[in-house]
Coordinates of C-alpha atoms in Angstrom, one line a residue:
M1 CA 0.1 -0.1 -0.1
N2 CA 1.2 3.2 -0.7
P3 CA 1.6 4.9 2.5
L4 CA 0.6 8.5 1.1
S5 CA -2.6 7.3 0.4
T6 CA -3.8 7.3 4.0
L7 CA -3.3 10.8 4.6
H8 CA -5.8 13.2 4.8
P9 CA -6.7 15.1 1.4
A10 CA -5.9 18.3 2.9
R11 CA -2.6 17.4 4.2
M12 CA -2.0 15.3 0.9
A13 CA -2.5 18.6 -1.1
R14 CA 0.0 20.6 0.8
L15 CA 2.9 17.7 0.4
S16 CA 2.4 17.8 -3.3
A17 CA 2.6 21.5 -3.3
L18 CA 6.1 21.2 -1.2
A19 CA 7.3 18.3 -3.4
A20 CA 6.6 20.8 -6.7
A21 CA 8.7 23.6 -5.1
L22 CA 11.4 21.5 -4.3
L23 CA 11.4 20.2 -7.7
A24 CA 11.5 23.9 -9.3
S25 CA 14.5 24.5 -6.7
A26 CA 16.5 21.5 -8.3
C27 CA 16.0 22.7 -11.7
G28 CA 17.3 26.3 -10.8
G29 CA 13.8 27.7 -10.8
S30 CA 14.8 29.6 -7.4
D31 CA 17.0 32.9 -7.1
T32 CA 17.7 32.8 -3.5
N33 CA 20.9 33.0 -2.1
T34 CA 20.3 30.3 0.5
A35 CA 21.1 26.7 -0.5
E36 CA 19.7 24.0 1.0
P37 CA 22.3 21.4 2.1
P38 CA 22.4 18.0 0.3
A39 CA 20.7 14.8 1.5
P40 CA 23.3 12.7 3.4
A41 CA 24.7 10.0 1.5
P42 CA 23.4 6.4 1.7
A43 CA 24.9 4.2 4.2
P44 CA 27.3 1.8 2.3
I45 CA 26.2 -1.5 1.8
P46 CA 28.0 -4.0 3.9
G47 CA 30.7 -5.9 1.8
N48 CA 31.0 -3.1 -0.8
A49 CA 34.1 -0.6 -0.6
T50 CA 33.0 3.1 -0.5
T51 CA 34.6 6.5 -1.2
P52 CA 34.3 8.3 2.3
A53 CA 32.4 11.5 2.0
P54 CA 34.4 14.8 1.8
A55 CA 35.0 16.9 5.1
P56 CA 33.1 19.8 5.7
Q57 CA 35.0 22.8 4.4
P58 CA 36.6 24.9 7.3
G59 CA 34.5 27.8 8.1
S60 CA 31.2 26.0 6.8
P61 CA 29.6 24.5 9.5
P62 CA 27.3 21.6 8.5
V63 CA 23.6 22.3 8.3
A64 CA 20.9 19.5 9.4
P65 CA 19.2 18.6 6.4
S66 CA 15.6 19.1 5.6
P67 CA 13.5 16.0 5.6
T68 CA 12.6 15.1 1.9
S69 CA 10.3 12.3 0.5
P70 CA 11.9 9.1 0.2
S71 CA 11.3 9.0 -3.7
A72 CA 12.4 12.8 -3.9
P73 CA 15.8 13.3 -5.8
A74 CA 18.4 14.8 -3.5
P75 CA 18.9 18.6 -4.3
A76 CA 22.1 20.0 -5.5
P77 CA 24.0 22.4 -3.2
F78 CA 24.3 25.7 -3.9
P79 CA 28.0 26.6 -4.7
T80 CA 29.6 28.1 -1.5
P81 CA 32.7 30.5 -2.1
S82 CA 36.1 28.7 -1.9
P83 CA 38.1 29.6 1.3
T84 CA 41.3 31.6 0.7
P85 CA 44.0 28.8 1.0
A86 CA 46.4 29.1 3.7
P87 CA 49.8 30.5 2.8
S88 CA 52.5 27.7 2.4
P89 CA 55.4 27.6 4.7
A90 CA 58.1 29.6 4.1
P91 CA 61.0 27.0 3.0
A92 CA 63.8 26.1 5.5
P93 CA 66.8 28.3 5.2
T94 CA 69.7 26.4 3.5
S95 CA 73.0 26.2 5.0
P96 CA 75.6 28.0 3.2
A97 CA 77.8 25.6 1.0
W98 CA 81.4 25.1 1.0
T99 CA 83.6 26.9 -1.0
V100 CA 87.4 26.9 -1.6
V101 CA 88.6 30.3 -1.0
S102 CA 92.5 29.8 -1.1
V103 CA 95.1 27.2 -1.7
N104 CA 98.4 26.8 0.1
T105 CA 100.8 26.9 -2.8
T106 CA 103.9 26.5 -0.3
L107 CA 103.8 22.7 0.1
A108 CA 106.7 21.1 -1.6
P109 CA 108.8 17.8 -0.9
L110 CA 112.1 18.6 0.7
P111 CA 115.2 17.1 -1.1
I112 CA 116.7 14.5 0.7
A113 CA 120.1 16.0 0.7
S114 CA 119.2 18.9 3.0
D115 CA 115.9 17.4 4.8
L116 CA 116.9 17.6 8.8
T117 CA 113.2 16.7 9.7
P118 CA 113.0 15.0 13.0
N119 CA 110.5 12.2 13.1
P120 CA 110.0 9.1 15.6
G121 CA 111.5 5.8 14.7
R122 CA 113.9 6.9 12.0
G123 CA 117.4 8.5 11.4
Y124 CA 119.8 8.6 14.1
H125 CA 119.0 7.6 17.7
R126 CA 121.1 8.6 20.6
W127 CA 123.7 5.9 21.3
R128 CA 124.3 5.4 25.0
A129 CA 125.4 8.6 27.0
N130 CA 128.3 9.5 24.3
P131 CA 128.2 12.6 22.5
A132 CA 126.7 12.6 19.2
A133 CA 129.3 11.5 16.7
V134 CA 127.5 13.4 13.9
P135 CA 126.6 16.9 15.3
L136 CA 123.3 18.7 15.0
G137 CA 123.2 20.5 12.0
D138 CA 124.3 17.9 10.2
S139 CA 121.6 15.4 11.6
A140 CA 117.9 15.6 12.9
P141 CA 117.5 15.8 16.9
P142 CA 117.3 12.3 17.8
L143 CA 114.0 11.1 18.9
A144 CA 115.3 7.8 20.8
A145 CA 117.7 7.0 23.3
F146 CA 119.5 3.9 23.7
Q147 CA 121.5 2.5 26.8
R148 CA 122.7 -1.0 27.6
Y149 CA 123.3 -2.3 31.3
R150 CA 125.6 -4.8 32.7
W151 CA 123.5 -7.4 34.8
N152 CA 125.4 -6.7 38.0
E153 CA 124.4 -3.0 37.8
L154 CA 120.9 -4.1 38.3
E155 CA 121.3 -6.8 40.6
G156 CA 123.5 -7.1 43.9
A157 CA 125.0 -9.9 45.8
T158 CA 121.8 -11.1 46.9
P159 CA 119.2 -13.0 44.7
G160 CA 116.5 -10.3 44.0
Q161 CA 118.4 -7.5 45.5
Y162 CA 117.8 -5.0 42.4
T163 CA 119.0 -1.5 42.0
L164 CA 117.1 0.0 39.0
S165 CA 117.0 3.4 39.7
S166 CA 119.5 4.3 37.0
L167 CA 117.5 2.6 34.2
V168 CA 114.6 4.1 35.3
A169 CA 116.1 7.6 35.6
A170 CA 117.5 7.2 31.8
R171 CA 114.1 6.2 30.6
D172 CA 112.6 9.4 32.4
A173 CA 115.3 11.5 31.2
A174 CA 114.4 10.4 27.3
R175 CA 111.0 11.1 28.1
A176 CA 111.7 14.7 29.2
A177 CA 113.8 15.1 26.2
G178 CA 111.1 14.0 24.0
Q179 CA 112.9 10.7 23.1
Q180 CA 111.7 7.1 23.3
F181 CA 113.9 4.9 25.5
A182 CA 115.5 1.6 24.2
F183 CA 117.9 -0.7 25.9
R184 CA 119.6 -4.0 26.3
L185 CA 120.9 -6.1 29.2
Q186 CA 124.4 -7.7 29.1
A187 CA 125.7 -10.8 30.8
M188 CA 129.5 -10.4 29.8
R189 CA 131.2 -7.8 27.7
G190 CA 135.0 -8.0 26.4
Y191 CA 137.4 -10.9 26.4
G192 CA 140.8 -11.2 28.5
T193 CA 139.6 -8.9 31.3
E194 CA 138.5 -11.5 34.1
T195 CA 135.8 -9.1 34.7
L196 CA 132.8 -10.1 36.4
D197 CA 129.5 -8.6 34.7
V198 CA 126.9 -10.8 36.4
P199 CA 126.0 -10.8 40.3
T200 CA 128.7 -12.3 42.7
Y201 CA 126.0 -14.9 43.8
L202 CA 126.8 -16.9 40.5
Y203 CA 130.7 -16.8 41.0
G204 CA 133.3 -16.9 43.5
A205 CA 134.7 -19.0 46.3
G206 CA 132.4 -18.2 49.3
T207 CA 129.9 -16.1 47.4
A208 CA 128.4 -18.3 44.7
R209 CA 124.9 -19.8 45.6
P210 CA 124.8 -23.7 45.9
E211 CA 122.9 -23.9 42.6
C212 CA 126.4 -22.9 41.2
T213 CA 128.9 -25.0 43.4
A214 CA 129.7 -28.6 43.6
P215 CA 128.2 -31.0 42.9
N216 CA 126.2 -28.6 40.3
P217 CA 128.0 -27.2 37.6
A218 CA 129.5 -23.7 37.7
C219 CA 127.2 -20.7 36.9
V220 CA 130.4 -18.8 35.6
W221 CA 133.6 -20.2 34.4
A222 CA 137.0 -18.5 33.4
A223 CA 137.8 -19.1 30.0
P224 CA 141.8 -18.9 29.3
M225 CA 142.7 -16.8 26.4
P226 CA 145.0 -18.0 23.7
T227 CA 148.6 -17.9 24.7
T228 CA 150.1 -14.1 24.8
V229 CA 153.2 -12.8 26.0
P230 CA 152.6 -11.2 28.3
P231 CA 149.7 -13.5 29.6
T232 CA 146.4 -12.3 29.4
P233 CA 143.7 -12.7 31.9
P234 CA 141.0 -15.2 31.4
T235 CA 137.3 -14.1 30.4
L236 CA 134.4 -14.8 32.9
V237 CA 131.6 -16.3 30.6
P238 CA 128.2 -17.6 32.0
N239 CA 127.4 -20.9 31.8
W240 CA 124.5 -20.3 29.0
N241 CA 122.7 -23.7 29.6
H242 CA 122.6 -23.5 33.4
P243 CA 118.9 -23.9 34.7
Y244 CA 119.7 -21.5 37.6
V245 CA 121.5 -18.8 35.2
L246 CA 118.5 -19.0 33.0
A247 CA 116.0 -18.5 35.9
R248 CA 117.6 -15.8 37.4
M249 CA 117.9 -13.9 33.8
Q250 CA 113.9 -14.1 33.5
A251 CA 113.7 -12.9 37.2
L252 CA 115.8 -10.0 36.2
L253 CA 113.8 -8.9 33.0
Q254 CA 110.7 -9.5 35.2
A255 CA 112.2 -7.0 37.7
V256 CA 113.0 -4.4 34.9
A257 CA 109.6 -4.8 33.6
A258 CA 108.0 -3.9 37.1
A259 CA 110.2 -1.1 37.6
L260 CA 109.4 0.6 34.1
G261 CA 105.7 0.2 34.2
D262 CA 104.4 1.7 31.7
T263 CA 106.4 0.3 28.6
S264 CA 104.0 1.5 25.8
D265 CA 106.4 4.3 24.7
L266 CA 109.6 2.0 24.7
A267 CA 111.1 2.4 21.2
W268 CA 112.6 -1.1 21.1
I269 CA 114.2 -3.8 23.4
D270 CA 117.2 -5.5 22.1
V271 CA 117.2 -9.4 22.7
G272 CA 120.2 -9.6 24.8
L273 CA 121.7 -11.2 27.6
Y274 CA 123.4 -13.6 25.6
G275 CA 126.8 -13.7 24.1
Q276 CA 129.6 -10.5 24.1
Y277 CA 127.9 -7.4 25.2
G278 CA 124.5 -9.1 25.0
E279 CA 124.9 -9.1 21.1
W280 CA 124.6 -12.8 20.5
A281 CA 128.0 -13.4 19.2
Q282 CA 130.9 -15.2 21.1
S283 CA 134.4 -15.8 19.8
S284 CA 135.3 -19.4 19.2
T285 CA 138.9 -18.3 19.5
N286 CA 138.7 -16.6 22.7
V287 CA 136.0 -18.9 24.3
V288 CA 136.7 -22.6 23.7
Y289 CA 134.9 -25.4 24.8
T290 CA 137.3 -28.1 25.3
P291 CA 136.4 -31.7 26.6
A292 CA 137.8 -30.9 29.9
V293 CA 135.2 -27.8 30.2
Q294 CA 132.5 -30.0 28.9
A295 CA 133.1 -32.6 31.4
Q296 CA 132.2 -30.0 34.0
G297 CA 128.9 -29.4 32.4
I298 CA 129.8 -26.3 30.5
E299 CA 129.0 -26.3 27.1
A300 CA 128.3 -23.7 24.3
A301 CA 124.8 -22.4 24.1
T302 CA 122.6 -24.9 22.9
N303 CA 119.7 -23.8 20.2
A304 CA 117.0 -24.6 23.0
T305 CA 119.0 -22.2 25.2
K306 CA 119.1 -19.3 22.6
R307 CA 115.5 -20.1 21.8
S308 CA 114.7 -19.8 25.8
I309 CA 116.6 -16.6 26.4
A310 CA 114.7 -15.1 23.2
Q311 CA 111.4 -16.4 24.6
M312 CA 111.9 -14.6 28.1
H313 CA 112.1 -11.3 26.4
F314 CA 109.0 -11.9 24.5
Y315 CA 107.3 -13.4 27.5
V316 CA 108.0 -10.4 29.9
F317 CA 107.3 -7.7 27.4
P318 CA 104.8 -8.9 25.0
H319 CA 103.7 -5.5 23.7
A320 CA 107.0 -4.1 23.1
Q321 CA 108.9 -3.8 19.8
H322 CA 111.8 -6.3 19.8
A323 CA 115.0 -6.6 18.0
M324 CA 117.2 -9.6 17.5
F325 CA 120.8 -9.9 16.5
I326 CA 121.7 -11.1 13.2
P327 CA 124.7 -13.2 13.1
Y328 CA 124.0 -16.3 11.1
S329 CA 125.1 -18.6 13.7
N330 CA 121.4 -17.7 15.4
L331 CA 119.6 -19.0 12.4
D332 CA 117.6 -21.4 14.7
A333 CA 116.7 -18.8 17.2
L334 CA 115.9 -16.1 14.3
Q335 CA 113.5 -18.7 12.9
Y336 CA 111.9 -19.1 16.2
G337 CA 111.6 -15.5 17.1
L338 CA 110.6 -14.2 13.4
F339 CA 108.1 -17.0 12.5
Q340 CA 107.4 -19.3 15.3
Q341 CA 106.5 -17.8 18.5
T342 CA 103.3 -16.2 19.0
T343 CA 104.0 -14.2 22.0
T344 CA 104.5 -10.8 20.7
T345 CA 101.9 -8.6 19.2
L346 CA 104.5 -6.9 17.0
P347 CA 106.8 -8.4 14.4
V348 CA 110.2 -9.0 15.8
G349 CA 112.7 -6.7 14.2
L350 CA 116.6 -7.2 13.5
R351 CA 119.5 -5.8 15.0
W352 CA 122.7 -5.3 13.3
D353 CA 125.8 -4.4 15.6
C354 CA 128.3 -3.9 12.8
L355 CA 127.0 -1.3 10.3
A356 CA 129.8 0.0 8.0
Q357 CA 132.0 -3.2 7.8
A358 CA 132.5 -4.2 4.2
G359 CA 131.0 -7.9 3.5
Y360 CA 129.3 -8.4 7.0
M361 CA 126.1 -9.4 5.2
N362 CA 127.9 -12.0 3.3
Q363 CA 127.2 -14.4 6.0
W364 CA 123.6 -14.2 4.8
T365 CA 123.5 -13.0 1.3
N366 CA 126.1 -16.1 0.2
R367 CA 123.1 -18.4 1.6
P368 CA 120.2 -17.5 -0.8
A369 CA 117.8 -19.9 0.4
D370 CA 118.5 -18.7 4.1
W371 CA 118.7 -15.0 3.1
A372 CA 115.4 -15.4 1.7
L373 CA 113.8 -15.9 5.3
I374 CA 114.8 -12.3 6.5
A375 CA 115.1 -10.6 3.0
D376 CA 111.8 -8.8 3.2
R377 CA 111.6 -8.7 7.1
W378 CA 112.1 -4.9 6.6
K379 CA 108.5 -4.5 5.2
T380 CA 106.9 -5.4 8.4
A381 CA 109.6 -4.6 11.4
P382 CA 112.6 -2.5 11.9
W383 CA 116.0 -2.7 11.1
V384 CA 118.0 -1.1 14.2
A385 CA 121.9 -0.8 13.7
E386 CA 125.0 0.7 15.3
F387 CA 128.4 1.4 13.9
C388 CA 131.2 -1.0 14.1
P389 CA 134.0 1.4 15.5
F390 CA 136.1 3.1 12.4
G391 CA 137.9 6.2 12.1
P392 CA 138.9 8.3 9.2
G393 CA 140.3 6.4 6.0
S394 CA 139.7 3.1 6.8
A395 CA 139.4 0.8 3.8
Q396 CA 137.4 -2.0 5.3
T397 CA 134.7 -0.1 7.8
N398 CA 133.8 3.3 6.6
A399 CA 131.0 6.0 6.2
A400 CA 130.6 5.1 2.6
T401 CA 130.0 1.3 3.3
A402 CA 127.5 2.2 6.1
L403 CA 125.5 4.4 3.7
Q404 CA 125.3 2.0 1.0
Q405 CA 124.1 -0.7 3.8
V406 CA 121.3 1.7 5.2
R407 CA 120.1 1.9 1.4
D408 CA 120.6 -1.8 0.3
F409 CA 119.0 -3.3 3.8
H410 CA 116.4 -0.8 4.4
V411 CA 117.9 0.2 8.0
S412 CA 115.5 2.5 10.0
T413 CA 117.4 3.9 13.0
V414 CA 121.3 4.0 13.5
G415 CA 123.1 4.8 17.0
N416 CA 124.9 8.3 16.5
G417 CA 127.9 7.0 18.5
N418 CA 130.7 4.5 18.5
L419 CA 133.1 5.8 16.3
N420 CA 136.8 5.9 16.8
A421 CA 137.4 9.4 16.1
P422 CA 136.0 12.7 16.8
W423 CA 133.9 14.4 13.8
A424 CA 136.3 17.0 12.8
S425 CA 138.8 14.1 11.9
F426 CA 136.6 12.9 9.1
S427 CA 137.1 14.0 5.5
A428 CA 134.5 16.3 3.9
S429 CA 133.3 13.1 2.0
E430 CA 133.3 10.9 4.9
Q431 CA 131.4 13.8 7.0
A432 CA 128.8 13.9 4.0
D433 CA 128.2 10.2 4.4
L434 CA 127.7 10.1 7.9
A435 CA 125.3 12.8 7.6
A436 CA 123.5 11.0 4.8
V437 CA 123.0 8.2 7.0
G438 CA 120.8 10.0 9.4
R439 CA 118.9 11.7 6.7
E440 CA 118.2 8.2 4.5
A441 CA 117.6 5.8 7.4
G442 CA 114.0 5.2 7.8
Y443 CA 110.5 6.7 6.4
R444 CA 109.9 10.1 4.7
F445 CA 106.3 11.0 3.9
A446 CA 105.6 13.5 1.0
L447 CA 102.4 14.8 -0.8
G448 CA 102.0 14.3 -4.3
P449 CA 99.2 15.9 -6.3
V450 CA 96.2 17.3 -4.0
S451 CA 92.9 18.5 -4.9
V452 CA 90.0 19.5 -2.6
T453 CA 86.5 20.3 -4.4
A454 CA 82.9 21.0 -3.5
L455 CA 80.9 18.0 -4.5
S456 CA 77.6 19.8 -3.1
A457 CA 76.8 22.2 -0.7
T458 CA 77.7 19.8 2.3
T459 CA 80.2 17.8 0.7
V460 CA 83.9 18.0 -0.4
Q461 CA 85.9 15.6 -2.4
L462 CA 89.5 14.9 -1.3
Q463 CA 92.1 13.4 -3.9
L464 CA 95.5 13.0 -3.0
R465 CA 98.8 10.7 -3.1
V466 CA 101.0 9.9 -0.2
D467 CA 104.6 9.2 -1.1
N468 CA 107.3 7.5 0.9
T469 CA 110.3 8.7 -0.4
G470 CA 112.4 6.9 2.4
N471 CA 114.1 3.5 2.4
A472 CA 111.7 2.0 4.8
P473 CA 108.1 1.8 6.3
L474 CA 106.3 3.3 9.3
Y475 CA 106.2 0.6 11.9
A476 CA 104.4 2.5 15.0
P477 CA 100.5 2.9 14.6
W478 CA 99.9 6.1 13.1
Q479 CA 96.8 7.1 11.0
L480 CA 96.6 9.8 8.5
Q481 CA 93.7 12.0 9.3
A482 CA 91.9 15.1 7.3
Q483 CA 91.1 17.6 9.8
L484 CA 89.1 20.7 9.5
R485 CA 89.9 23.3 11.9
N486 CA 88.3 27.0 12.7
A487 CA 90.2 29.8 12.9
S488 CA 91.7 29.1 16.5
G489 CA 93.1 26.0 15.3
Q490 CA 90.4 23.6 17.0
V491 CA 89.7 20.4 15.1
M492 CA 86.0 20.8 14.1
D493 CA 85.8 17.4 12.2
Q494 CA 88.3 14.9 10.9
Q495 CA 88.2 11.9 8.6
V496 CA 90.6 8.9 8.8
L497 CA 92.3 8.6 5.3
L498 CA 94.7 5.8 6.1
S499 CA 94.4 3.5 9.1
A500 CA 97.6 2.5 11.1
A501 CA 97.5 -0.9 8.9
Q502 CA 97.5 0.9 5.9
A503 CA 99.8 3.7 6.8
R504 CA 102.3 0.9 7.5
G505 CA 101.6 -0.4 3.8
V506 CA 103.0 2.5 2.2
L507 CA 106.3 1.3 1.1
P508 CA 109.2 3.5 -0.7
G509 CA 108.0 3.4 -4.4
Q510 CA 104.6 2.2 -3.5
P511 CA 102.3 5.4 -2.9
A512 CA 98.9 5.3 -1.4
Q513 CA 96.3 7.2 -3.9
I514 CA 93.3 8.5 -2.0
S515 CA 90.0 9.6 -3.4
T516 CA 87.0 10.0 -0.8
P517 CA 84.1 12.3 -0.4
W518 CA 83.7 14.0 3.1
T519 CA 80.6 15.6 4.7
P520 CA 81.6 17.7 7.7
P521 CA 78.9 18.5 10.3
S522 CA 76.9 21.8 9.9
L523 CA 79.1 24.6 11.5
P524 CA 78.5 28.4 11.8
A525 CA 79.5 30.5 8.8
G526 CA 83.2 31.5 8.5
D527 CA 86.6 30.4 7.3
Y528 CA 87.9 27.0 8.1
T529 CA 91.3 25.0 7.2
V530 CA 91.9 21.4 5.8
H531 CA 94.8 20.2 7.2
L532 CA 96.5 16.4 6.6
A533 CA 97.8 15.4 10.0
W534 CA 99.5 12.0 11.4
V535 CA 97.9 11.0 14.7
R536 CA 99.2 8.3 16.7
Q537 CA 96.6 5.6 17.9
P538 CA 96.6 5.1 20.8
T539 CA 98.5 8.0 21.9
L540 CA 101.2 7.7 24.2
A541 CA 100.3 8.8 27.8
A542 CA 103.7 9.9 29.0
L543 CA 105.3 11.0 25.7
P544 CA 103.6 13.1 23.2
Q545 CA 104.7 12.9 19.8
T546 CA 104.4 14.6 16.5
L547 CA 105.2 13.0 13.0
R548 CA 105.9 15.4 10.3
W549 CA 105.7 15.7 6.7
N550 CA 108.9 16.0 4.9
M551 CA 107.8 18.7 3.0
A552 CA 108.4 22.6 3.0
G553 CA 105.4 24.7 4.2
I554 CA 104.1 22.4 6.8
E555 CA 102.7 23.8 10.0
A556 CA 104.2 24.1 13.5
D557 CA 102.5 21.0 14.4
G558 CA 104.0 18.7 11.5
S559 CA 100.6 19.0 9.8
A560 CA 100.1 20.1 5.9
R561 CA 97.6 22.8 5.3
L562 CA 95.9 22.3 2.1
V563 CA 93.2 24.7 1.5
T564 CA 90.6 27.4 3.4
L565 CA 87.1 26.6 2.9
R566 CA 84.3 28.9 3.7
R567 CA 81.0 28.3 4.7

């Protein structure tokens, strides 16, 4: 039934009139400025997607719809004025771009013939307490100080009674002078002096410990010298294989380590104690192990003993740079120390105690297979050397030979002492060669072509080449950083360009090519300078160090200032 058919005729007439009016309005038949709102949209059918109705315009609150007949069409709304759009927010201000405003044109590699740049781990080091053989002005200031100590200087007549103040004082004096300290311990020195260089508890009637007296073998014995006129006193030689001697050697090393405390800034430690002057060589002419001597339990040092002496150094100082002496007779111990032991954290280096003697290295180079074992050791660990004593005009041992050996065998540092004559007595050519030894030993870093360009408003591109113009690499843990510094010199940002491992890999003739983007942090507007600086990682707490570029135009702190950037 039609629901409208039940209405009163009068009401029916009124509804019909209203419907007609609404229809006219929908067809545009009304000129009123008030528009009726549209009828609400029908609810969506469950299960069907529908587009939501648009939200009301801001500033036009919704108006309740007028009731309409279910069969009447929905009236179209009168167009309402569009609201004035809100202004778009202003864009955030952009940071000023980096621009290169000036380039340092004073940087240039120093010629090796005049380069006196002081740097750690290279060149001449101070040799004991002696005056420098090559004076300053002809050599750079030494940045390492070496000293050697007799066993009985450090331990008295009672086992464990140590007097280590002189050694600690020498280390402290080196630190105060800006130098790293290096040392060696020795149990005997020269021949034919009957001088005891070990504590008296190891030797002597009434003073030797029971471990060193019958029925035990002696801890020290008197080796008779070859027959001479007049007779020469014997040489007092430790019984190297004696267990008690070896135990007391290790105790001495442990006492030294305890007295030094922080050993992170040591330049190196000679693996010493064995042989004349602790240099791992003993004359077979002056020390003869006859059957009668052997019958007393005294024999030449065995390979096992030599390994034991080396290992006690490594065990007590596992993180130090060690250097082992290179006489070929120590081949077994060298194989152990360089390739077999796993105690040390740094590769063990080599120690040359007779630089300048012609043919000294023939003991190795004439044995190619054995020489191949150590020929490239310089690429990972340093050669440390001291002169065989010589004076002016010597044909066999001389300055020219020393210089050539430094070049040929990639020696990093040489003791500036142990010559037989004062500097003034050498000829001009000999002086020139001696001075060149200090300039040429070790690494030398310079920059090849460098460019700094702006890639974008926030990023610059660094392109450079690092050359090693020396004869050996860098062995200590230094990294190369690009640093952005403000006007007061404060480092505002840095980027590592070469890690310590990468820096050690920059060998002579094998430059490092670097090309890297760098995005510094947002900084206040102003001028900033880009520096290339070598930074030791970790730093040495007790000994600040600087590694300088071997270049003209570097800064006081050793860095190379490349460009000024403006932001």
